[in-house]
Coordinates of C-alpha atoms and ligand atoms in Angstrom, one line a residue:
X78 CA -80.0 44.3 52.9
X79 CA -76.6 42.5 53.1
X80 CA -76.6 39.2 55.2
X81 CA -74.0 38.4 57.5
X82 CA -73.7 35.8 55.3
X83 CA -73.4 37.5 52.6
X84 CA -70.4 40.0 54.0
X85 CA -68.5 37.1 55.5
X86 CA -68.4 35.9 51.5
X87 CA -67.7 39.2 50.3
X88 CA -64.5 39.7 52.6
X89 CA -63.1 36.6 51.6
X90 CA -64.0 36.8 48.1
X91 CA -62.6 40.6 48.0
X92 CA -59.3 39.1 49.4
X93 CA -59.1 35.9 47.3
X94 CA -59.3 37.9 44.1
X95 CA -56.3 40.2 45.6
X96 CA -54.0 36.8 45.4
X97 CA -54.7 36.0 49.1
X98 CA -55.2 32.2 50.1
X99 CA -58.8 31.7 51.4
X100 CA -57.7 29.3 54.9
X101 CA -60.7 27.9 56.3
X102 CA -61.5 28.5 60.4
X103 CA -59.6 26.8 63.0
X104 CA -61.2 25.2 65.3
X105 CA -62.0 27.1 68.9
X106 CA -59.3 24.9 70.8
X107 CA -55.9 26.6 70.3
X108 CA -53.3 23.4 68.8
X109 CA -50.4 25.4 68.9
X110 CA -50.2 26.8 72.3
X111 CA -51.8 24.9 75.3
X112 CA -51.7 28.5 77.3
X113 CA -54.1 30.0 75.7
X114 CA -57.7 29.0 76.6
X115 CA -59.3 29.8 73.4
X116 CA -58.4 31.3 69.8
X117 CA -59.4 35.1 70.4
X118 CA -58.1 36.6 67.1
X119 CA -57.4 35.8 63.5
X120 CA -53.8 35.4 63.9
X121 CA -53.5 33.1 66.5
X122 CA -53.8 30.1 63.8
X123 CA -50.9 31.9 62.5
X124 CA -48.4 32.7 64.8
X125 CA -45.9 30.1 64.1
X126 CA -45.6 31.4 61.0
X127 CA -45.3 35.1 61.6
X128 CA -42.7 33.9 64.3
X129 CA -40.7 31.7 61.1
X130 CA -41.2 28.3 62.8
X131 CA -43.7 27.2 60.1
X132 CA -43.8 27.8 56.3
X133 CA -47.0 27.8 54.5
X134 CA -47.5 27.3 50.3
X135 CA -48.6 30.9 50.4
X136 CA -47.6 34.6 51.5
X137 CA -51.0 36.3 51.9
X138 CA -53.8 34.9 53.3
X139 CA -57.8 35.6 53.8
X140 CA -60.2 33.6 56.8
X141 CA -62.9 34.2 59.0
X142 CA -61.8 33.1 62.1
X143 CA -64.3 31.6 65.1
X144 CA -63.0 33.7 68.5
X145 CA -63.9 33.2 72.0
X146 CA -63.2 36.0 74.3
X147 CA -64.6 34.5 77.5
X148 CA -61.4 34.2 79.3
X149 CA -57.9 35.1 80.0
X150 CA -57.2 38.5 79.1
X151 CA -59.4 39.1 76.9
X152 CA -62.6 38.1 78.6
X153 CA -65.7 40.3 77.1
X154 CA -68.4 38.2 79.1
X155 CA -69.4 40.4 81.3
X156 CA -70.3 43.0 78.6
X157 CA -72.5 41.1 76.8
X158 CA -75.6 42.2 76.9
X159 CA -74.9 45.5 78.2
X160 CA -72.8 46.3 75.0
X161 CA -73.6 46.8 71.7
X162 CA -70.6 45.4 70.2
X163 CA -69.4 43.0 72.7
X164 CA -70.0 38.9 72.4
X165 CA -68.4 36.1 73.8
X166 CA -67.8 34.4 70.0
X167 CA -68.1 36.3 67.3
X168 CA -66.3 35.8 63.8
X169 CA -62.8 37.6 63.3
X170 CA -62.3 38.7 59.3
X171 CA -58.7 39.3 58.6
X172 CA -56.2 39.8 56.0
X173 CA -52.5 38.6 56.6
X174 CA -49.4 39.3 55.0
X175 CA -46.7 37.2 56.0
X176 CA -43.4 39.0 54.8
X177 CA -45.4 39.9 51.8
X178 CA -47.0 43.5 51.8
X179 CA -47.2 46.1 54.5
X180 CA -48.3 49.4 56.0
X181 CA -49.8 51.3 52.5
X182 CA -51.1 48.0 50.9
X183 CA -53.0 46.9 54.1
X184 CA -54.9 50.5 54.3
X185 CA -55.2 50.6 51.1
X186 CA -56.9 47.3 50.8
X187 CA -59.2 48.3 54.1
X188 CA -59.7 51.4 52.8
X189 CA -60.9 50.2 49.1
X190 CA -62.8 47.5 50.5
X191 CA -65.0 49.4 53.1
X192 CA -65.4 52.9 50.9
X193 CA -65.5 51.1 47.2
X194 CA -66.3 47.8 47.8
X195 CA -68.9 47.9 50.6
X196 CA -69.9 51.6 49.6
X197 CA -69.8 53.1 53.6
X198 CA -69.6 56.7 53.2
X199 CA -65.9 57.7 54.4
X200 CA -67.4 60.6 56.3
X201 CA -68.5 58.4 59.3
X202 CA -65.1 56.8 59.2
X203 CA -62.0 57.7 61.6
X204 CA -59.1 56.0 62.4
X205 CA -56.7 56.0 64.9
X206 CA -52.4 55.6 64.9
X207 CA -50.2 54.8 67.6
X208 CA -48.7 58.3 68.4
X209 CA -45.6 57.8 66.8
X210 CA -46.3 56.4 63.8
X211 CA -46.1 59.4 61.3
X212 CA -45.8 56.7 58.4
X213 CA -49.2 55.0 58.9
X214 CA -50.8 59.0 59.5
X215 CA -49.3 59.7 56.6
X216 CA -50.7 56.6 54.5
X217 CA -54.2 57.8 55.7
X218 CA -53.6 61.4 54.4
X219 CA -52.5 60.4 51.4
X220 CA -55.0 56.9 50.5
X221 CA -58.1 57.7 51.8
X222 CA -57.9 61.4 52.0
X223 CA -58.8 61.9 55.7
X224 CA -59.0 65.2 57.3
X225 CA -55.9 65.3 60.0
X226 CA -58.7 65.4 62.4
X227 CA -59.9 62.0 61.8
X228 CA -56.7 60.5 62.0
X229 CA -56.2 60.5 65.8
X230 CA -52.9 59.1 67.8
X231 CA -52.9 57.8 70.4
X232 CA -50.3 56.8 72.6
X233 CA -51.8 53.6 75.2
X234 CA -51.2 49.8 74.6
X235 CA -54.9 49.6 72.3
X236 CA -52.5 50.9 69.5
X237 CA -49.6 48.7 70.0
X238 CA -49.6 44.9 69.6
X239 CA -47.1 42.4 70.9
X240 CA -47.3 38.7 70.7
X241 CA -45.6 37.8 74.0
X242 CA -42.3 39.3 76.1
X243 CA -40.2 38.0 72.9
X244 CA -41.1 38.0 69.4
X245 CA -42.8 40.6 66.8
X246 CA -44.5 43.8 67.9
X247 CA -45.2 46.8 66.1
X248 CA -48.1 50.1 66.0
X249 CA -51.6 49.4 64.8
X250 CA -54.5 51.5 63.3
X251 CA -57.7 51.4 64.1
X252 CA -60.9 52.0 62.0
X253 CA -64.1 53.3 63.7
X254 CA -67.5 54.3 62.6
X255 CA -69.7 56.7 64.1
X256 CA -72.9 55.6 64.7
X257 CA -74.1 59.3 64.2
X258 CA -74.8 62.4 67.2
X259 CA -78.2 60.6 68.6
X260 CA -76.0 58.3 70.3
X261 CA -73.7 59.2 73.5
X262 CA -70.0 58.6 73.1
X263 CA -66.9 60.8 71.9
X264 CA -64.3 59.5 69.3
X265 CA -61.1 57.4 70.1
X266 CA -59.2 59.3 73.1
X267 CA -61.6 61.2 74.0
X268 CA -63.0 61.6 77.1
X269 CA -66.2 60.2 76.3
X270 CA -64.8 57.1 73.7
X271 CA -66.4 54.7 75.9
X272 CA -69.8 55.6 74.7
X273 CA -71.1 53.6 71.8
X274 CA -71.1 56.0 69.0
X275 CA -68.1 55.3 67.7
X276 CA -67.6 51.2 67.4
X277 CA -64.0 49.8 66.3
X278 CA -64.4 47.7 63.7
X279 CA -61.2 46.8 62.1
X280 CA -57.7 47.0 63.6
X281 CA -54.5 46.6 61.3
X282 CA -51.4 45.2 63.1
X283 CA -48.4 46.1 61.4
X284 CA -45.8 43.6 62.6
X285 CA -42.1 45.4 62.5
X286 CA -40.4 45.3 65.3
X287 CA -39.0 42.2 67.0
X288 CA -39.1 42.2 71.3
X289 CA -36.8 40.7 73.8
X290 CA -37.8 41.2 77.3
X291 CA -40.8 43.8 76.3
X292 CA -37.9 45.7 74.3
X293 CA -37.7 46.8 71.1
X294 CA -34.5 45.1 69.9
X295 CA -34.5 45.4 66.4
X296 CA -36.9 46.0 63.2
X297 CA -38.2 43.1 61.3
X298 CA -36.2 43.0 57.7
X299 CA -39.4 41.6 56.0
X300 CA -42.6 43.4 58.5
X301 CA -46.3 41.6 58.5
X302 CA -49.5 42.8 58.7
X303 CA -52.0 41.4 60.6
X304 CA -55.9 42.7 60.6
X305 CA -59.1 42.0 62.5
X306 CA -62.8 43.0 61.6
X307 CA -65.6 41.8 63.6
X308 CA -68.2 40.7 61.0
X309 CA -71.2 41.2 63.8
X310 CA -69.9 45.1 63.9
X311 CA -69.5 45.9 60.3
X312 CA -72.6 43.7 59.6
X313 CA -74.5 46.4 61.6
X314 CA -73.1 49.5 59.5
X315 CA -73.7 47.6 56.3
X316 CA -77.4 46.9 57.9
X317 CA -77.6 50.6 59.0
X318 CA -78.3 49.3 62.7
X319 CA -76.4 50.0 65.4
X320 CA -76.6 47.2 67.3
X321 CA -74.9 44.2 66.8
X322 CA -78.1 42.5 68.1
X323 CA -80.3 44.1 65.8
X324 CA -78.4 42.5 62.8
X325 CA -80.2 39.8 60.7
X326 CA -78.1 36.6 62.3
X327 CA -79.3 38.0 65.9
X328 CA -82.8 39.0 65.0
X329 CA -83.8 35.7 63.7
X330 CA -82.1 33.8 66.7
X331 CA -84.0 36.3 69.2
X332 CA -86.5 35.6 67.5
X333 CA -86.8 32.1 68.5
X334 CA -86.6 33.2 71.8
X335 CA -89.5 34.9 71.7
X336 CA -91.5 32.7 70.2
X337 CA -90.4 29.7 72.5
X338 CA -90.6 32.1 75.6
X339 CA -93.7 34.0 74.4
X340 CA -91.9 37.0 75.6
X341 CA -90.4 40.2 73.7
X342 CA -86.9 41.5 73.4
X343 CA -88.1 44.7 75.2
X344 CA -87.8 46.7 78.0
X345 CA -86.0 44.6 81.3
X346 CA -86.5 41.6 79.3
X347 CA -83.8 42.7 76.1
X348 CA -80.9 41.8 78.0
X349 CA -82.1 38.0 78.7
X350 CA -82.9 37.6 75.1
X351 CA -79.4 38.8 74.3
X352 CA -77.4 36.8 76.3
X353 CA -79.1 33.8 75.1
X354 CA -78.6 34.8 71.8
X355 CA -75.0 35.1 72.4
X356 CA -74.2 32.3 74.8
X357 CA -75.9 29.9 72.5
X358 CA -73.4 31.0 70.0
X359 CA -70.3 30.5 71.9
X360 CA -71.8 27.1 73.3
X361 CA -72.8 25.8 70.4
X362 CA -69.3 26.5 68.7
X363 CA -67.0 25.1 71.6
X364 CA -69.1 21.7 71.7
X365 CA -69.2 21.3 67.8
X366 CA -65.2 21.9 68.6
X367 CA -65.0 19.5 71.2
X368 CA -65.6 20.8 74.2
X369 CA -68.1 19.8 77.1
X370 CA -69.5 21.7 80.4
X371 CA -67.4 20.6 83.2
X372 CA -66.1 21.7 86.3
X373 CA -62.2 22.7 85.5
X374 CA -60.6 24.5 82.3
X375 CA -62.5 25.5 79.3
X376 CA -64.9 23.1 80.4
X377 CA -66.0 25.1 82.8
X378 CA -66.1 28.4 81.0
X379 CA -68.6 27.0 78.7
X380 CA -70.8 25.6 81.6
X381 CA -70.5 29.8 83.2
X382 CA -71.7 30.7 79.4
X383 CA -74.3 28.1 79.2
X384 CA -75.4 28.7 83.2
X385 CA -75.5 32.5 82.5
X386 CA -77.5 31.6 79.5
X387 CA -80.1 29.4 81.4
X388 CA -80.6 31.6 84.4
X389 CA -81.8 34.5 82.0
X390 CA -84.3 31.9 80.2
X391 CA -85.6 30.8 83.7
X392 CA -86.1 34.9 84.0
X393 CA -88.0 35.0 81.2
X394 CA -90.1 32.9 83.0
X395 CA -89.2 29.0 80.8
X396 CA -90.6 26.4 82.6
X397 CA -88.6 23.5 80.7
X398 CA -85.4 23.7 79.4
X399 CA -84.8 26.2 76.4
X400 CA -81.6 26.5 75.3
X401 CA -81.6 23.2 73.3
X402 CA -84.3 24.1 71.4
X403 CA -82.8 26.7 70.4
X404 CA -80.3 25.0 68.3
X405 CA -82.4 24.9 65.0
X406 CA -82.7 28.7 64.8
X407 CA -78.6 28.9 65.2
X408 CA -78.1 25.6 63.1
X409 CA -80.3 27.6 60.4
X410 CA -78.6 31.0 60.6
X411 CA -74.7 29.3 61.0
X412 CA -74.7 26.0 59.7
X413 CA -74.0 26.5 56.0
X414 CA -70.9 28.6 56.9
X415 CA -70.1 25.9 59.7
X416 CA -70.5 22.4 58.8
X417 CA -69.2 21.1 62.0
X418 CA -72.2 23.0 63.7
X419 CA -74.6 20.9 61.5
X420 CA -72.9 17.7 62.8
X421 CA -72.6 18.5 66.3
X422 CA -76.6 19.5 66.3
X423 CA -77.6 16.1 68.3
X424 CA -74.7 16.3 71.0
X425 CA -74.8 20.1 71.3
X426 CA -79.1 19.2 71.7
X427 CA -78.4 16.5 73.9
X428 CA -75.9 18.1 76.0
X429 CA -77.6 21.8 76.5
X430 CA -80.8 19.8 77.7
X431 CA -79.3 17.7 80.1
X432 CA -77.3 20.7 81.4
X433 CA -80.2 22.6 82.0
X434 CA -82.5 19.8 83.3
X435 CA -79.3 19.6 86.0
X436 CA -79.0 22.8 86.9
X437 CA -82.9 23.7 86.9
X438 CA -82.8 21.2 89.5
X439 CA -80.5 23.8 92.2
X440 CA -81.5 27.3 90.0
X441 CA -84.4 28.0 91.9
X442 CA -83.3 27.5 95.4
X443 CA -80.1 29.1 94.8
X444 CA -82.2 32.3 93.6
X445 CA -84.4 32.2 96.5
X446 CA -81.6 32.3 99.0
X447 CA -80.0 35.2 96.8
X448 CA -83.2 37.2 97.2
X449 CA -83.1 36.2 100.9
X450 CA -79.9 37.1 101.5
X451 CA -80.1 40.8 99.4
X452 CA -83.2 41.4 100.2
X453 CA -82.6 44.2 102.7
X454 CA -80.1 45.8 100.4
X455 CA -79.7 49.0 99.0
X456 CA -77.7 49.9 96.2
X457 CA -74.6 49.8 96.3
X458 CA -74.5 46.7 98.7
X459 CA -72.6 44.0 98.8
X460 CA -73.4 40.4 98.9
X461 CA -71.0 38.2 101.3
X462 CA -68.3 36.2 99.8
X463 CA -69.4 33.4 101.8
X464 CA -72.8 33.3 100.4
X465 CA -71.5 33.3 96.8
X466 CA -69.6 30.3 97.5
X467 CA -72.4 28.8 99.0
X468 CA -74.4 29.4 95.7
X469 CA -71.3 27.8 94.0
X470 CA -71.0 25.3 95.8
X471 CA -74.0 24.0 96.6
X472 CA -76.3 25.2 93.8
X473 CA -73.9 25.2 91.1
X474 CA -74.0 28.8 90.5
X475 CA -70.6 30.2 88.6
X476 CA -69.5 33.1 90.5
X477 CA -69.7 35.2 87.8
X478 CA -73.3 34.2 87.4
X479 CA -73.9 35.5 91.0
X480 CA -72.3 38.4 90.4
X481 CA -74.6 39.0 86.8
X482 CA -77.3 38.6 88.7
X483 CA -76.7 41.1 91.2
X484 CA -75.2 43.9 88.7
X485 CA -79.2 44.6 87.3
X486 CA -79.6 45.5 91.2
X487 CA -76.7 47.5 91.5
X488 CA -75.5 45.3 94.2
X489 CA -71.9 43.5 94.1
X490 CA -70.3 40.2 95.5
X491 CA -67.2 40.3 97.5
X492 CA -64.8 38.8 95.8
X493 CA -61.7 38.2 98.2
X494 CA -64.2 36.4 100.8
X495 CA -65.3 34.0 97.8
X496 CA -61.9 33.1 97.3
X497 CA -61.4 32.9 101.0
X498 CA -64.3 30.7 101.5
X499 CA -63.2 28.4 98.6
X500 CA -59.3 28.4 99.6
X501 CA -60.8 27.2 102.7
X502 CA -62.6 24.8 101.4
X503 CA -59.6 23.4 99.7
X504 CA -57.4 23.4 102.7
X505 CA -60.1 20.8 104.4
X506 CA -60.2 18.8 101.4
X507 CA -56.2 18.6 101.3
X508 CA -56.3 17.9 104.9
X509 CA -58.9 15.0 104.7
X510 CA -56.6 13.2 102.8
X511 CA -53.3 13.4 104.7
X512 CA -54.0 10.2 105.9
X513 CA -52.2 7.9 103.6
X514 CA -48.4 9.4 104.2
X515 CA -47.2 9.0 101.5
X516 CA -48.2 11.3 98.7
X517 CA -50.8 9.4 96.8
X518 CA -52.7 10.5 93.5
X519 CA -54.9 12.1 95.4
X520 CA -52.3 14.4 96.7
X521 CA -50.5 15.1 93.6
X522 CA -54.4 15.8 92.0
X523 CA -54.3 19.0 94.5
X524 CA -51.4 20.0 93.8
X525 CA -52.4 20.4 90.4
X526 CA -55.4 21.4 90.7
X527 CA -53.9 24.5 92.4
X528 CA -51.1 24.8 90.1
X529 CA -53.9 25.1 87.1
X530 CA -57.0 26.1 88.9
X531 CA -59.1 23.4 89.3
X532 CA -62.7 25.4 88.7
X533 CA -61.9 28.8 87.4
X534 CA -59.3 29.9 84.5
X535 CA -58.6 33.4 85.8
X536 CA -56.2 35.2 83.1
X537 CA -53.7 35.3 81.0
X538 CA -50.1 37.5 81.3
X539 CA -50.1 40.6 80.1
X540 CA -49.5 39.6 76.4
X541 CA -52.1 39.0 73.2
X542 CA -52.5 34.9 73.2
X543 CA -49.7 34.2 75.4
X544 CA -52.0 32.8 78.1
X545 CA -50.4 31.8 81.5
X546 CA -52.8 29.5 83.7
X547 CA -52.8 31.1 87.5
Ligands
LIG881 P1 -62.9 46.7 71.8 O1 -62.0 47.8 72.1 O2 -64.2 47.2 71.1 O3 -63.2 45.7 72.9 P2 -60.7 45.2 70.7 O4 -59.7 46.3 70.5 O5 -60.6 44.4 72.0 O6 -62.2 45.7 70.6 P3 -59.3 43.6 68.7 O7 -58.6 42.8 69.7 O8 -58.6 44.8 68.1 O9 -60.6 44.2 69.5 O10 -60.0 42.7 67.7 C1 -60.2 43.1 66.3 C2 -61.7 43.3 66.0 O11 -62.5 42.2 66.5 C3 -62.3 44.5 66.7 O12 -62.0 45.7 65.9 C4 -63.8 44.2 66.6 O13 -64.3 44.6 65.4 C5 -63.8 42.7 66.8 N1 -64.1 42.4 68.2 C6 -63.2 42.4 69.3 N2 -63.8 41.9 70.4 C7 -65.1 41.6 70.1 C8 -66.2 41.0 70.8 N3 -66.1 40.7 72.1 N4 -67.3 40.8 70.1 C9 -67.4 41.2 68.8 N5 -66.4 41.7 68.1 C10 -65.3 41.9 68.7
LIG882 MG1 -61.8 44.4 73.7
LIG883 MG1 -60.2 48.4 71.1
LIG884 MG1 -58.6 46.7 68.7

């Protein structure tokens, strides 16, 4: 079998010996753009220089890039778990032409290195073109040989990128694999491609148009190529799983869970096991990158991940804080790719348990009056804003936590009378502090706080990386 490990090095090596520079990671927190919550993509360490602001030594270049989507626009949090693909960090592989090569070097690089390379048969492969891009349709007849039916347009926004309102755009292609007929799901623009036989794995970007205003104003006179693989995705092809959770990195850190929780990833209790599994992951990569669980900005996103995380170990039935002892298993599995993981390994410990010890304190009152106040519910109910924010405010329960742990029920929060109830909550707290007159610190902290959103980073514009905080 091929370790994760093992495919990360591949990839890069592949790339490296096609002349492409082998740039390390960057970290989590995004240094050129103080919009965008996370990196969530390979290119974003890059965009300055696909944009021409910054020059680089080199023209093609090869990483592995850490990504968080657990905010903004692209937030996959609530899917994990419930996906088999989905996860709130996973590891972006990419190839990146800057200017160099395009369109028919970038397929046939993916092509060579997924079907030669890695050996996948290209019967269970498909991709997809924007609809009309008759060049990159083309390139597939002609490279990889595929039948016209397995090269599928399509004509929505998953198969055109842009990097904001003004800069470069252009059509991508996407590469699926089909899982096989035992599992439920149609391929790409079908009416059943939400199922989970067919999983995108890599998506090329081919960078040729430049925007003004969401228009196309002109063609690029030296196009890019930008590409994204998720190694967790084509680590379960090359394992010949499925699941992204079954894959040998997963496996041996839900393993640990087991073990710790004397529990098995089965049944009602596979879900807990894979959020753990997951949020541990994304937490322990944002605080080897710096950041801690607090109550605004990415702060707080990473005290959601780790809440979600510790409510689902307290479901398994942990009696003491887990998640920190968790950290060998992912230190183990990560740390020889990660270095910074190794280093962080005492504050990541140290944080995780007193972060659980906290919120262990409130955890199992707040879930008592959740079951008190559902408890009469059918499906399809809905639990009142005011007693989400309530469980927010008083037991320290993210909303989105509340919400998780209502979705297994079928029963749903209202929304609009949380952010009534916390609106309201701000209005008082404003109002307490009119007293001074003149506007104080205080004063100017609410304003703010409301400009930025003092507890919740709710999304991004429209546009890949271009993150607006609401
Ligand atoms: P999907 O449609 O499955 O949500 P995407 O189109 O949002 O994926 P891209 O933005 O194209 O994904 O990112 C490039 C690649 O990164 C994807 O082809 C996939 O392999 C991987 N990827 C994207 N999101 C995730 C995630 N949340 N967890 C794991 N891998 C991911
Ligand atoms: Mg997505
Ligand atoms: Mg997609
Ligand atoms: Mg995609």
């Amino acid at each position: 079998m091929t370790s994760t490990n093992d495919i990360r090095r591949s990839f890069l090596d592949y790339f490296e010996g096609a002349g492409h520079a082998r740039v390390p990671s960057a970290p989590l927190i995004p240094h050129n753009d103080p919009t965008l919550m996370f990196v969530n993509a390979g290119m974003v360490p890059f965009k300055n220089v696909f944009v021409g602001l910054e020059s680089r030594p080199y023209s093609t270049a090869v990483s592995s890039q850490k990504c968080v989507r657990a905010g903004g626009k692209h937030n996959d949090l609530d899917n994990v778990g419930y996906t088999a693909r989905h996860h709130t960090f996973f590891e972006m592989l990419g190839n990146f032409s800057f200017g160099d090569y395009f369109k028919e070097q970038a397929i046939t690089h993916a092509w060579t290195l997924l079907t030669k390379e890695w050996g996948l048969s290209p019967d269970k492969l498909t991709a997809t073109v924007y609809h009309t891009d008759d060049q990159a349709f083309d390139l597939w007849r002609k490279i990889a040989g595929l039948p016209e039916e397995r090269i599928i347009r399509i004509a929505t926004k998953d198969n055109f990128w842009a990097m904001g309102p003004d800069g470069p755009s252009g059509p991508c292609s996407e590469i699926f694999y089909d899982h096989g007929e035992h599992i439920f799901g149609g391929p790409p623009g079908s009416p059943d491609e939400d199922g989970d036989r067919f999983v995108e794995i890599w998506n090329l970007v081919f960078m040729q148009h430049l925007q003004e205003n969401d228009e196309i104003v002109a063609d690029l006179p030296r196009p890019s190529i930008d590409t994204g693989m998720g190694l967790e995705r084509v680590a379960a092809v090359m394992q010949g799983v499925h699941d992204n959770y079954d894959t040998d990195t997963f496996k041996a850190l839900i393993a640990a869970s087991e073990e710790l929780t004397k529990t098995k990833a089965e049944g009602e209790q596979q879900a807990s096991h894979r959020v753990i599994a997951d949020h541990l992951r994304s937490s322990g990569f944002l605080v080897a990158d710096g950041v801690l669980p607090a109550n605004e900005g990415r702060g707080y996103v990473l005290r959601r991940i780790m809440r979600r995380a510790m409510r689902h170990a307290h479901i398994l039935g942990a009696k003491e804080p887990l998640m920190h002892r968790l950290v060998p298993a992912l230190v183990a599995e990560m740390g020889a790719a990660y270095p910074e993981l190794v280093r962080a390994q005492p504050l990541l410990e140290a944080t995780l348990a007193q972060e659980e010890t906290r919120f262990r304190q409130t955890l199992a009152n707040g879930l008592r009056l959740l079951d008190e106040a559902t408890m009469n519910m059918g499906e399809g109910g809905t639990l009142p804003g005011e007693t989400a924010f309530k469980l927010y405010d008083t037991y320290g329960f993210p909303y989105d936590l509340t919400e998780d742990a209502l979705r297994a029920r079928g029963l749903q929060v209202d929304r609009a009378g949380f952010d009534a109830a916390m609106a309201e909550q701000k209005a008082a707290a404003r109002a307490a502090w009119k007293g001074s007159g003149e506007k104080g610190s205080d004063e100017l902290w609410f304003d703010l706080a409301e400009e930025l959103g003092s507890t919740e980073f709710i999304g991004y514009s429209g546009h890949e990386g271009e993150g607006v905080v609401q």
